[in-house]
GROMACS .gro file of N, CA, C and O in nm:
model
  500
    1UNK      N    1  11.463  10.514  10.913
    1UNK     CA    2  11.448  10.606  10.801
    1UNK      C    3  11.442  10.527  10.671
    1UNK      O    4  11.534  10.455  10.637
    2UNK      N    5  11.331  10.545  10.599
    2UNK     CA    6  11.313  10.473  10.473
    2UNK      C    7  11.408  10.531  10.368
    2UNK      O    8  11.416  10.653  10.350
    3UNK      N    9  11.477  10.442  10.298
    3UNK     CA   10  11.560  10.483  10.186
    3UNK      C   11  11.532  10.395  10.066
    3UNK      O   12  11.523  10.272  10.079
    4UNK      N   13  11.517  10.457   9.951
    4UNK     CA   14  11.493  10.388   9.824
    4UNK      C   15  11.593  10.447   9.725
    4UNK      O   16  11.593  10.567   9.701
    5UNK      N   17  11.679  10.361   9.670
    5UNK     CA   18  11.785  10.409   9.580
    5UNK      C   19  11.773  10.335   9.447
    5UNK      O   20  11.799  10.215   9.440
    6UNK      N   21  11.733  10.409   9.345
    6UNK     CA   22  11.718  10.352   9.211
    6UNK      C   23  11.845  10.372   9.130
    6UNK      O   24  11.912  10.476   9.143
    7UNK      N   25  11.876  10.274   9.045
    7UNK     CA   26  11.993  10.285   8.958
    7UNK      C   27  11.971  10.203   8.832
    7UNK      O   28  11.876  10.124   8.825
    8UNK      N   29  12.057  10.223   8.735
    8UNK     CA   30  12.053  10.142   8.614
    8UNK      C   31  11.996  10.212   8.492
    8UNK      O   32  11.992  10.154   8.383
    9UNK      N   33  11.949  10.334   8.509
    9UNK     CA   34  11.896  10.406   8.394
    9UNK      C   35  12.006  10.448   8.299
    9UNK      O   36  12.124  10.428   8.324
   10UNK      N   37  11.965  10.508   8.188
   10UNK     CA   38  12.063  10.554   8.091
   10UNK      C   39  11.997  10.591   7.961
   10UNK      O   40  11.874  10.601   7.952
   11UNK      N   41  12.082  10.611   7.859
   11UNK     CA   42  12.035  10.646   7.725
   11UNK      C   43  12.053  10.526   7.634
   11UNK      O   44  12.165  10.472   7.624
   12UNK      N   45  11.945  10.483   7.572
   12UNK     CA   46  11.952  10.371   7.480
   12UNK      C   47  11.873  10.404   7.354
   12UNK      O   48  11.786  10.492   7.356
   13UNK      N   49  11.904  10.332   7.247
   13UNK     CA   50  11.825  10.345   7.125
   13UNK      C   51  11.698  10.261   7.136
   13UNK      O   52  11.693  10.164   7.213
   14UNK      N   53  11.600  10.295   7.061
   14UNK     CA   54  11.477  10.216   7.056
   14UNK      C   55  11.513  10.071   7.024
   14UNK      O   56  11.597  10.044   6.939
   15UNK      N   57  11.446   9.980   7.097
   15UNK     CA   58  11.475   9.839   7.081
   15UNK      C   59  11.577   9.786   7.180
   15UNK      O   60  11.595   9.664   7.192
   16UNK      N   61  11.642   9.877   7.250
   16UNK     CA   62  11.743   9.837   7.347
   16UNK      C   63  11.684   9.791   7.480
   16UNK      O   64  11.562   9.788   7.497
   17UNK      N   65  11.774   9.758   7.571
   17UNK     CA   66  11.732   9.706   7.701
   17UNK      C   67  11.804   9.777   7.814
   17UNK      O   68  11.917   9.825   7.797
   18UNK      N   69  11.739   9.782   7.927
   18UNK     CA   70  11.800   9.830   8.052
   18UNK      C   71  11.746   9.746   8.166
   18UNK      O   72  11.633   9.696   8.160
   19UNK      N   73  11.827   9.734   8.272
   19UNK     CA   74  11.783   9.663   8.392
   19UNK      C   75  11.797   9.757   8.511
   19UNK      O   76  11.908   9.797   8.547
   20UNK      N   77  11.686   9.796   8.566
   20UNK     CA   78  11.684   9.887   8.680
   20UNK      C   79  11.690   9.810   8.811
   20UNK      O   80  11.633   9.702   8.823
   21UNK      N   81  11.759   9.869   8.908
   21UNK     CA   82  11.769   9.811   9.042
   21UNK      C   83  11.725   9.914   9.144
   21UNK      O   84  11.757  10.033   9.132
   22UNK      N   85  11.654   9.868   9.245
   22UNK     CA   86  11.616   9.954   9.358
   22UNK      C   87  11.657   9.885   9.486
   22UNK      O   88  11.608   9.775   9.516
   23UNK      N   89  11.747   9.945   9.558
   23UNK     CA   90  11.786   9.892   9.688
   23UNK      C   91  11.715   9.971   9.797
   23UNK      O   92  11.696  10.093   9.784
   24UNK      N   93  11.672   9.902   9.901
   24UNK     CA   94  11.589   9.965  10.003
   24UNK      C   95  11.643   9.938  10.143
   24UNK      O   96  11.716   9.842  10.166
   25UNK      N   97  11.601  10.023  10.235
   25UNK     CA   98  11.634  10.004  10.377
   25UNK      C   99  11.536  10.085  10.460
   25UNK      O  100  11.467  10.174  10.408
   26UNK      N  101  11.529  10.053  10.588
   26UNK     CA  102  11.449  10.133  10.680
   26UNK      C  103  11.307  10.085  10.699
   26UNK      O  104  11.230  10.150  10.771
   27UNK      N  105  11.269   9.975  10.634
   27UNK     CA  106  11.136   9.918  10.654
   27UNK      C  107  11.145   9.767  10.627
   27UNK      O  108  11.243   9.720  10.570
   28UNK      N  109  11.042   9.695  10.670
   28UNK     CA  110  11.044   9.550  10.653
   28UNK      C  111  11.002   9.517  10.510
   28UNK      O  112  10.883   9.500  10.481
   29UNK      N  113  11.100   9.507  10.423
   29UNK     CA  114  11.079   9.494  10.279
   29UNK      C  115  10.986   9.377  10.246
   29UNK      O  116  10.896   9.391  10.162
   30UNK      N  117  11.003   9.265  10.311
   30UNK     CA  118  10.927   9.145  10.275
   30UNK      C  119  10.780   9.155  10.312
   30UNK      O  120  10.701   9.068  10.275
   31UNK      N  121  10.741   9.260  10.382
   31UNK     CA  122  10.600   9.280  10.418
   31UNK      C  123  10.524   9.360  10.314
   31UNK      O  124  10.402   9.372  10.323
   32UNK      N  125  10.596   9.417  10.217
   32UNK     CA  126  10.534   9.515  10.127
   32UNK      C  127  10.533   9.468   9.982
   32UNK      O  128  10.636   9.423   9.929
   33UNK      N  129  10.416   9.482   9.917
   33UNK     CA  130  10.416   9.476   9.773
   33UNK      C  131  10.494   9.596   9.722
   33UNK      O  132  10.488   9.704   9.781
   34UNK      N  133  10.567   9.577   9.612
   34UNK     CA  134  10.651   9.684   9.559
   34UNK      C  135  10.616   9.712   9.414
   34UNK      O  136  10.567   9.625   9.341
   35UNK      N  137  10.643   9.834   9.373
   35UNK     CA  138  10.613   9.872   9.236
   35UNK      C  139  10.720   9.960   9.177
   35UNK      O  140  10.800  10.020   9.249
   36UNK      N  141  10.721   9.965   9.046
   36UNK     CA  142  10.801  10.061   8.971
   36UNK      C  143  10.705  10.164   8.912
   36UNK      O  144  10.602  10.127   8.854
   37UNK      N  145  10.742  10.287   8.924
   37UNK     CA  146  10.662  10.398   8.876
   37UNK      C  147  10.749  10.482   8.782
   37UNK      O  148  10.871  10.478   8.790
   38UNK      N  149  10.685  10.558   8.695
   38UNK     CA  150  10.761  10.647   8.610
   38UNK      C  151  10.685  10.778   8.591
   38UNK      O  152  10.563  10.783   8.600
   39UNK      N  153  10.764  10.883   8.566
   39UNK     CA  154  10.703  11.013   8.541
   39UNK      C  155  10.778  11.079   8.426
   39UNK      O  156  10.898  11.106   8.438
   40UNK      N  157  10.706  11.102   8.319
   40UNK     CA  158  10.762  11.173   8.204
   40UNK      C  159  10.737  11.322   8.220
   40UNK      O  160  10.646  11.363   8.294
   41UNK      N  161  10.815  11.402   8.152
   41UNK     CA  162  10.800  11.548   8.162
   41UNK      C  163  10.659  11.586   8.120
   41UNK      O  164  10.611  11.545   8.014
   42UNK      N  165  10.593  11.663   8.205
   42UNK     CA  166  10.460  11.713   8.174
   42UNK      C  167  10.348  11.613   8.196
   42UNK      O  168  10.233  11.642   8.163
   43UNK      N  169  10.382  11.497   8.249
   43UNK     CA  170  10.280  11.395   8.272
   43UNK      C  171  10.275  11.355   8.418
   43UNK      O  172  10.371  11.376   8.493
   44UNK      N  173  10.165  11.295   8.458
   44UNK     CA  174  10.152  11.246   8.594
   44UNK      C  175  10.231  11.115   8.611
   44UNK      O  176  10.254  11.042   8.514
   45UNK      N  177  10.269  11.090   8.733
   45UNK     CA  178  10.338  10.965   8.763
   45UNK      C  179  10.241  10.849   8.742
   45UNK      O  180  10.124  10.857   8.777
   46UNK      N  181  10.291  10.739   8.686
   46UNK     CA  182  10.210  10.620   8.666
   46UNK      C  183  10.288  10.497   8.713
   46UNK      O  184  10.410  10.497   8.715
   47UNK      N  185  10.211  10.396   8.749
   47UNK     CA  186  10.275  10.272   8.791
   47UNK      C  187  10.288  10.181   8.671
   47UNK      O  188  10.189  10.153   8.603
   48UNK      N  189  10.407  10.131   8.647
   48UNK     CA  190  10.429  10.045   8.531
   48UNK      C  191  10.428   9.898   8.567
   48UNK      O  192  10.398   9.815   8.483
   49UNK      N  193  10.461   9.863   8.691
   49UNK     CA  194  10.465   9.723   8.730
   49UNK      C  195  10.459   9.712   8.881
   49UNK      O  196  10.501   9.804   8.953
   50UNK      N  197  10.406   9.599   8.929
   50UNK     CA  198  10.404   9.574   9.072
   50UNK      C  199  10.425   9.425   9.098
   50UNK      O  200  10.401   9.342   9.009
   51UNK      N  201  10.469   9.395   9.219
   51UNK     CA  202  10.492   9.256   9.258
   51UNK      C  203  10.451   9.241   9.404
   51UNK      O  204  10.482   9.328   9.487
   52UNK      N  205  10.382   9.134   9.436
   52UNK     CA  206  10.337   9.113   9.572
   52UNK      C  207  10.455   9.081   9.664
   52UNK      O  208  10.564   9.051   9.619
   53UNK      N  209  10.425   9.085   9.795
   53UNK     CA  210  10.533   9.075   9.894
   53UNK      C  211  10.604   8.940   9.892
   53UNK      O  212  10.727   8.934   9.896
   54UNK      N  213  10.526   8.832   9.887
   54UNK     CA  214  10.588   8.700   9.899
   54UNK      C  215  10.555   8.604   9.785
   54UNK      O  216  10.639   8.524   9.745
   55UNK      N  217  10.433   8.612   9.730
   55UNK     CA  218  10.394   8.516   9.627
   55UNK      C  219  10.458   8.546   9.493
   55UNK      O  220  10.468   8.459   9.407
   56UNK      N  221  10.498   8.671   9.475
   56UNK     CA  222  10.562   8.708   9.349
   56UNK      C  223  10.466   8.733   9.236
   56UNK      O  224  10.508   8.744   9.120
   57UNK      N  225  10.338   8.744   9.265
   57UNK     CA  226  10.241   8.778   9.160
   57UNK      C  227  10.268   8.919   9.109
   57UNK      O  228  10.301   9.009   9.186
   58UNK      N  229  10.254   8.936   8.978
   58UNK     CA  230  10.290   9.063   8.916
   58UNK      C  231  10.174   9.123   8.836
   58UNK      O  232  10.084   9.052   8.792
   59UNK      N  233  10.179   9.254   8.820
   59UNK     CA  234  10.087   9.324   8.731
   59UNK      C  235  10.169   9.422   8.649
   59UNK      O  236  10.276   9.469   8.693
   60UNK      N  237  10.117   9.457   8.532
   60UNK     CA  238  10.188   9.548   8.441
   60UNK      C  239  10.091   9.644   8.375
   60UNK      O  240   9.977   9.610   8.346
   61UNK      N  241  10.141   9.763   8.349
   61UNK     CA  242  10.071   9.858   8.265
   61UNK      C  243  10.058   9.795   8.127
   61UNK      O  244  10.152   9.729   8.078
   62UNK      N  245   9.944   9.814   8.063
   62UNK     CA  246   9.922   9.749   7.934
   62UNK      C  247  10.032   9.779   7.833
   62UNK      O  248  10.075   9.692   7.757
   63UNK      N  249  10.080   9.901   7.833
   63UNK     CA  250  10.178   9.941   7.731
   63UNK      C  251  10.315   9.878   7.749
   63UNK      O  252  10.398   9.886   7.658
   64UNK      N  253  10.340   9.815   7.864
   64UNK     CA  254  10.471   9.751   7.886
   64UNK      C  255  10.462   9.600   7.895
   64UNK      O  256  10.565   9.533   7.907
   65UNK      N  257  10.342   9.546   7.890
   65UNK     CA  258  10.326   9.400   7.899
   65UNK      C  259  10.405   9.331   7.789
   65UNK      O  260  10.400   9.373   7.672
   66UNK      N  261  10.474   9.226   7.827
   66UNK     CA  262  10.554   9.152   7.730
   66UNK      C  263  10.692   9.211   7.707
   66UNK      O  264  10.777   9.147   7.643
   67UNK      N  265  10.717   9.332   7.758
   67UNK     CA  266  10.848   9.396   7.739
   67UNK      C  267  10.922   9.415   7.872
   67UNK      O  268  11.045   9.409   7.874
   68UNK      N  269  10.848   9.442   7.980
   68UNK     CA  270  10.908   9.467   8.111
   68UNK      C  271  10.882   9.349   8.202
   68UNK      O  272  10.776   9.286   8.196
   69UNK      N  273  10.976   9.320   8.292
   69UNK     CA  274  10.961   9.216   8.392
   69UNK      C  275  11.009   9.268   8.527
   69UNK      O  276  11.123   9.312   8.540
   70UNK      N  277  10.920   9.262   8.625
   70UNK     CA  278  10.955   9.303   8.760
   70UNK      C  279  10.989   9.180   8.842
   70UNK      O  280  10.928   9.073   8.825
   71UNK      N  281  11.087   9.193   8.930
   71UNK     CA  282  11.124   9.083   9.020
   71UNK      C  283  11.177   9.144   9.150
   71UNK      O  284  11.201   9.264   9.157
   72UNK      N  285  11.193   9.059   9.249
   72UNK     CA  286  11.239   9.108   9.379
   72UNK      C  287  11.324   9.004   9.447
   72UNK      O  288  11.314   8.885   9.418
   73UNK      N  289  11.406   9.049   9.541
   73UNK     CA  290  11.489   8.962   9.623
   73UNK      C  291  11.468   9.003   9.767
   73UNK      O  292  11.516   9.110   9.809
   74UNK      N  293  11.393   8.924   9.841
   74UNK     CA  294  11.360   8.958   9.979
   74UNK      C  295  11.478   8.940  10.076
   74UNK      O  296  11.467   8.977  10.192
   75UNK      N  297  11.585   8.881  10.031
   75UNK     CA  298  11.707   8.871  10.112
   75UNK      C  299  11.789   8.999  10.095
   75UNK      O  300  11.843   9.054  10.191
   76UNK      N  301  11.800   9.044   9.972
   76UNK     CA  302  11.877   9.166   9.944
   76UNK      C  303  11.794   9.294   9.959
   76UNK      O  304  11.847   9.404   9.942
   77UNK      N  305  11.664   9.279   9.989
   77UNK     CA  306  11.576   9.396  10.001
   77UNK      C  307  11.581   9.482   9.875
   77UNK      O  308  11.594   9.606   9.882
   78UNK      N  309  11.571   9.416   9.761
   78UNK     CA  310  11.583   9.487   9.634
   78UNK      C  311  11.472   9.446   9.539
   78UNK      O  312  11.418   9.335   9.546
   79UNK      N  313  11.439   9.538   9.451
   79UNK     CA  314  11.341   9.511   9.346
   79UNK      C  315  11.402   9.554   9.213
   79UNK      O  316  11.479   9.651   9.208
   80UNK      N  317  11.370   9.481   9.108
   80UNK     CA  318  11.434   9.500   8.979
   80UNK      C  319  11.328   9.521   8.870
   80UNK      O  320  11.214   9.476   8.883
   81UNK      N  321  11.370   9.585   8.763
   81UNK     CA  322  11.283   9.599   8.646
   81UNK      C  323  11.368   9.577   8.521
   81UNK      O  324  11.453   9.661   8.487
   82UNK      N  325  11.346   9.465   8.457
   82UNK     CA  326  11.412   9.436   8.330
   82UNK      C  327  11.325   9.494   8.219
   82UNK      O  328  11.207   9.460   8.209
   83UNK      N  329  11.384   9.581   8.139
   83UNK     CA  330  11.309   9.648   8.034
   83UNK      C  331  11.371   9.614   7.899
   83UNK      O  332  11.489   9.644   7.875
   84UNK      N  333  11.293   9.549   7.816
   84UNK     CA  334  11.339   9.509   7.682
   84UNK      C  335  11.257   9.580   7.575
   84UNK      O  336  11.147   9.630   7.603
   85UNK      N  337  11.311   9.582   7.456
   85UNK     CA  338  11.242   9.644   7.342
   85UNK      C  339  11.191   9.784   7.379
   85UNK      O  340  11.073   9.817   7.357
   86UNK      N  341  11.277   9.863   7.433
   86UNK     CA  342  11.238   9.996   7.479
   86UNK      C  343  11.193  10.085   7.365
   86UNK      O  344  11.244  10.075   7.251
   87UNK      N  345  11.097  10.171   7.395
   87UNK     CA  346  11.040  10.263   7.297
   87UNK      C  347  11.060  10.406   7.345
   87UNK      O  348  11.072  10.431   7.465
   88UNK      N  349  11.062  10.503   7.254
   88UNK     CA  350  11.078  10.643   7.296
   88UNK      C  351  10.974  10.686   7.399
   88UNK      O  352  11.006  10.766   7.488
   89UNK      N  353  10.856  10.631   7.393
   89UNK     CA  354  10.752  10.668   7.490
   89UNK      C  355  10.779  10.613   7.631
   89UNK      O  356  10.706  10.645   7.725
   90UNK      N  357  10.880  10.529   7.646
   90UNK     CA  358  10.921  10.482   7.778
   90UNK      C  359  11.012  10.583   7.849
   90UNK      O  360  11.047  10.564   7.966
   91UNK      N  361  11.052  10.687   7.778
   91UNK     CA  362  11.139  10.789   7.837
   91UNK      C  363  11.072  10.854   7.957
   91UNK      O  364  10.960  10.905   7.948
   92UNK      N  365  11.138  10.850   8.072
   92UNK     CA  366  11.083  10.903   8.197
   92UNK      C  367  11.186  10.885   8.308
   92UNK      O  368  11.288  10.819   8.290
   93UNK      N  369  11.156  10.944   8.421
   93UNK     CA  370  11.230  10.910   8.544
   93UNK      C  371  11.155  10.795   8.610
   93UNK      O  372  11.033  10.801   8.628
   94UNK      N  373  11.229  10.691   8.644
   94UNK     CA  374  11.171  10.572   8.703
   94UNK      C  375  11.201  10.566   8.852
   94UNK      O  376  11.315  10.589   8.895
   95UNK      N  377  11.098  10.534   8.929
   95UNK     CA  378  11.107  10.525   9.075
   95UNK      C  379  11.055  10.390   9.121
   95UNK      O  380  10.964  10.334   9.061
   96UNK      N  381  11.107  10.343   9.232
   96UNK     CA  382  11.045  10.229   9.297
   96UNK      C  383  10.981  10.276   9.427
   96UNK      O  384  11.020  10.379   9.484
   97UNK      N  385  10.881  10.204   9.471
   97UNK     CA  386  10.816  10.236   9.598
   97UNK      C  387  10.721  10.122   9.633
   97UNK      O  388  10.698  10.031   9.554
   98UNK      N  389  10.665  10.131   9.749
   98UNK     CA  390  10.562  10.035   9.788
   98UNK      C  391  10.441  10.052   9.696
   98UNK      O  392  10.421  10.157   9.634
   99UNK      N  393  10.363   9.946   9.685
   99UNK     CA  394  10.238   9.956   9.611
   99UNK      C  395  10.149  10.058   9.682
   99UNK      O  396  10.126  10.050   9.802
  100UNK      N  397  10.103  10.155   9.607
  100UNK     CA  398  10.023  10.264   9.663
  100UNK      C  399   9.876  10.228   9.649
  100UNK      O  400   9.829  10.202   9.539
  101UNK      N  401   9.802  10.224   9.761
  101UNK     CA  402   9.661  10.182   9.755
  101UNK      C  403   9.577  10.280   9.674
  101UNK      O  404   9.606  10.399   9.669
  102UNK      N  405   9.472  10.230   9.611
  102UNK     CA  406   9.386  10.318   9.529
  102UNK      C  407   9.328  10.436   9.605
  102UNK      O  408   9.309  10.544   9.547
  103UNK      N  409   9.304  10.422   9.737
  103UNK     CA  410   9.241  10.533   9.809
  103UNK      C  411   9.334  10.651   9.827
  103UNK      O  412   9.291  10.758   9.870
  104UNK      N  413   9.462  10.636   9.791
  104UNK     CA  414   9.552  10.752   9.794
  104UNK      C  415   9.517  10.851   9.681
  104UNK      O  416   9.557  10.966   9.687
  105UNK      N  417   9.446  10.802   9.581
  105UNK     CA  418   9.399  10.891   9.475
  105UNK      C  419   9.495  10.907   9.359
  105UNK      O  420   9.453  10.913   9.244
  106UNK      N  421   9.620  10.918   9.387
  106UNK     CA  422   9.719  10.928   9.281
  106UNK      C  423   9.851  10.874   9.334
  106UNK      O  424   9.857  10.818   9.444
  107UNK      N  425   9.957  10.891   9.257
  107UNK     CA  426  10.087  10.835   9.293
  107UNK      C  427  10.184  10.942   9.342
  107UNK      O  428  10.304  10.927   9.330
  108UNK      N  429  10.131  11.050   9.397
  108UNK     CA  430  10.221  11.154   9.447
  108UNK      C  431  10.270  11.123   9.588
  108UNK      O  432  10.377  11.170   9.628
  109UNK      N  433  10.194  11.044   9.662
  109UNK     CA  434  10.233  11.010   9.800
  109UNK      C  435  10.255  10.861   9.811
  109UNK      O  436  10.196  10.782   9.738
  110UNK      N  437  10.337  10.823   9.907
  110UNK     CA  438  10.366  10.683   9.929
  110UNK      C  439  10.334  10.645  10.073
  110UNK      O  440  10.358  10.724  10.164
  111UNK      N  441  10.282  10.523  10.096
  111UNK     CA  442  10.260  10.480  10.234
  111UNK      C  443  10.391  10.469  10.313
  111UNK      O  444  10.389  10.467  10.436
  112UNK      N  445  10.505  10.464  10.244
  112UNK     CA  446  10.633  10.461  10.312
  112UNK      C  447  10.679  10.602  10.351
  112UNK      O  448  10.774  10.617  10.427
  113UNK      N  449  10.611  10.703  10.297
  113UNK     CA  450  10.642  10.841  10.333
  113UNK      C  451  10.765  10.898  10.266
  113UNK      O  452  10.811  11.006  10.303
  114UNK      N  453  10.816  10.829  10.166
  114UNK     CA  454  10.941  10.875  10.106
  114UNK      C  455  10.951  10.825   9.963
  114UNK      O  456  10.897  10.720   9.929
  115UNK      N  457  11.019  10.903   9.880
  115UNK     CA  458  11.055  10.863   9.744
  115UNK      C  459  11.206  10.876   9.727
  115UNK      O  460  11.269  10.960   9.790
  116UNK      N  461  11.259  10.793   9.641
  116UNK     CA  462  11.400  10.806   9.607
  116UNK      C  463  11.421  10.915   9.503
  116UNK      O  464  11.328  10.986   9.465
  117UNK      N  465  11.543  10.924   9.454
  117UNK     CA  466  11.576  11.028   9.357
  117UNK      C  467  11.537  10.987   9.215
  117UNK      O  468  11.529  11.071   9.126
  118UNK      N  469  11.509  10.859   9.196
  118UNK     CA  470  11.473  10.809   9.065
  118UNK      C  471  11.594  10.789   8.976
  118UNK      O  472  11.706  10.830   9.008
  119UNK      N  473  11.571  10.724   8.863
  119UNK     CA  474  11.677  10.703   8.765
  119UNK      C  475  11.620  10.736   8.626
  119UNK      O  476  11.511  10.691   8.592
  120UNK      N  477  11.694  10.816   8.551
  120UNK     CA  478  11.645  10.863   8.422
  120UNK      C  479  11.664  10.757   8.315
  120UNK      O  480  11.774  10.702   8.299
  121UNK      N  481  11.558  10.729   8.242
  121UNK     CA  482  11.563  10.641   8.125
  121UNK      C  483  11.527  10.725   8.003
  121UNK      O  484  11.421  10.787   8.001
  122UNK      N  485  11.616  10.728   7.907
  122UNK     CA  486  11.593  10.803   7.784
  122UNK      C  487  11.610  10.709   7.666
  122UNK      O  488  11.714  10.644   7.653
  123UNK      N  489  11.506  10.701   7.584
  123UNK     CA  490  11.508  10.613   7.468
  123UNK      C  491  11.502  10.698   7.342
  123UNK      O  492  11.404  10.770   7.321
  124UNK      N  493  11.605  10.692   7.262
  124UNK     CA  494  11.608  10.769   7.138
  124UNK      C  495  11.547  10.688   7.024
  124UNK      O  496  11.554  10.565   7.025
  125UNK      N  497  11.488  10.758   6.927
  125UNK     CA  498  11.422  10.687   6.815
  125UNK      C  499  11.522  10.605   6.733
  125UNK      O  500  11.640  10.638   6.729
   0.00000   0.00000   0.00000
C-alpha cells in the first residue's frame, strides 16, 4: 500500500523559509522520479519541482527557480523541498508524488495511485 506523508508546512511572513518533508512507503522509492506539487484554492494542481530517481537532476517551475530546492534521500525513502524567500503567491497545499507523465493530461492522478493529505503553506504579506 502506497503511503505519502507530507509535513513541515505552516504560516510564515513573506521572505520567510520552510522545509517540507515527504516520507514514503509501499513502493520502490529509488525507482521513481519524484516531484512536489501544489494546489491553491480555486486553481489547478501544478508541479513546482521534480528530481530524477538516481542522478538527482532537478527541474523547477519558473516562478520558484532560485528560491526552492528539491532533494531526496533514497535510503530514508524521503523527498524534501527547501523553500526560501516565500511569497504570498506560494500559498497552497503542497503534495509530493511520483513524477506524473505528460500523457496523464493533468496532475489529478498519480501513477502510484495515491496522494497524501498534503501540508498547508500559508505566506502572509
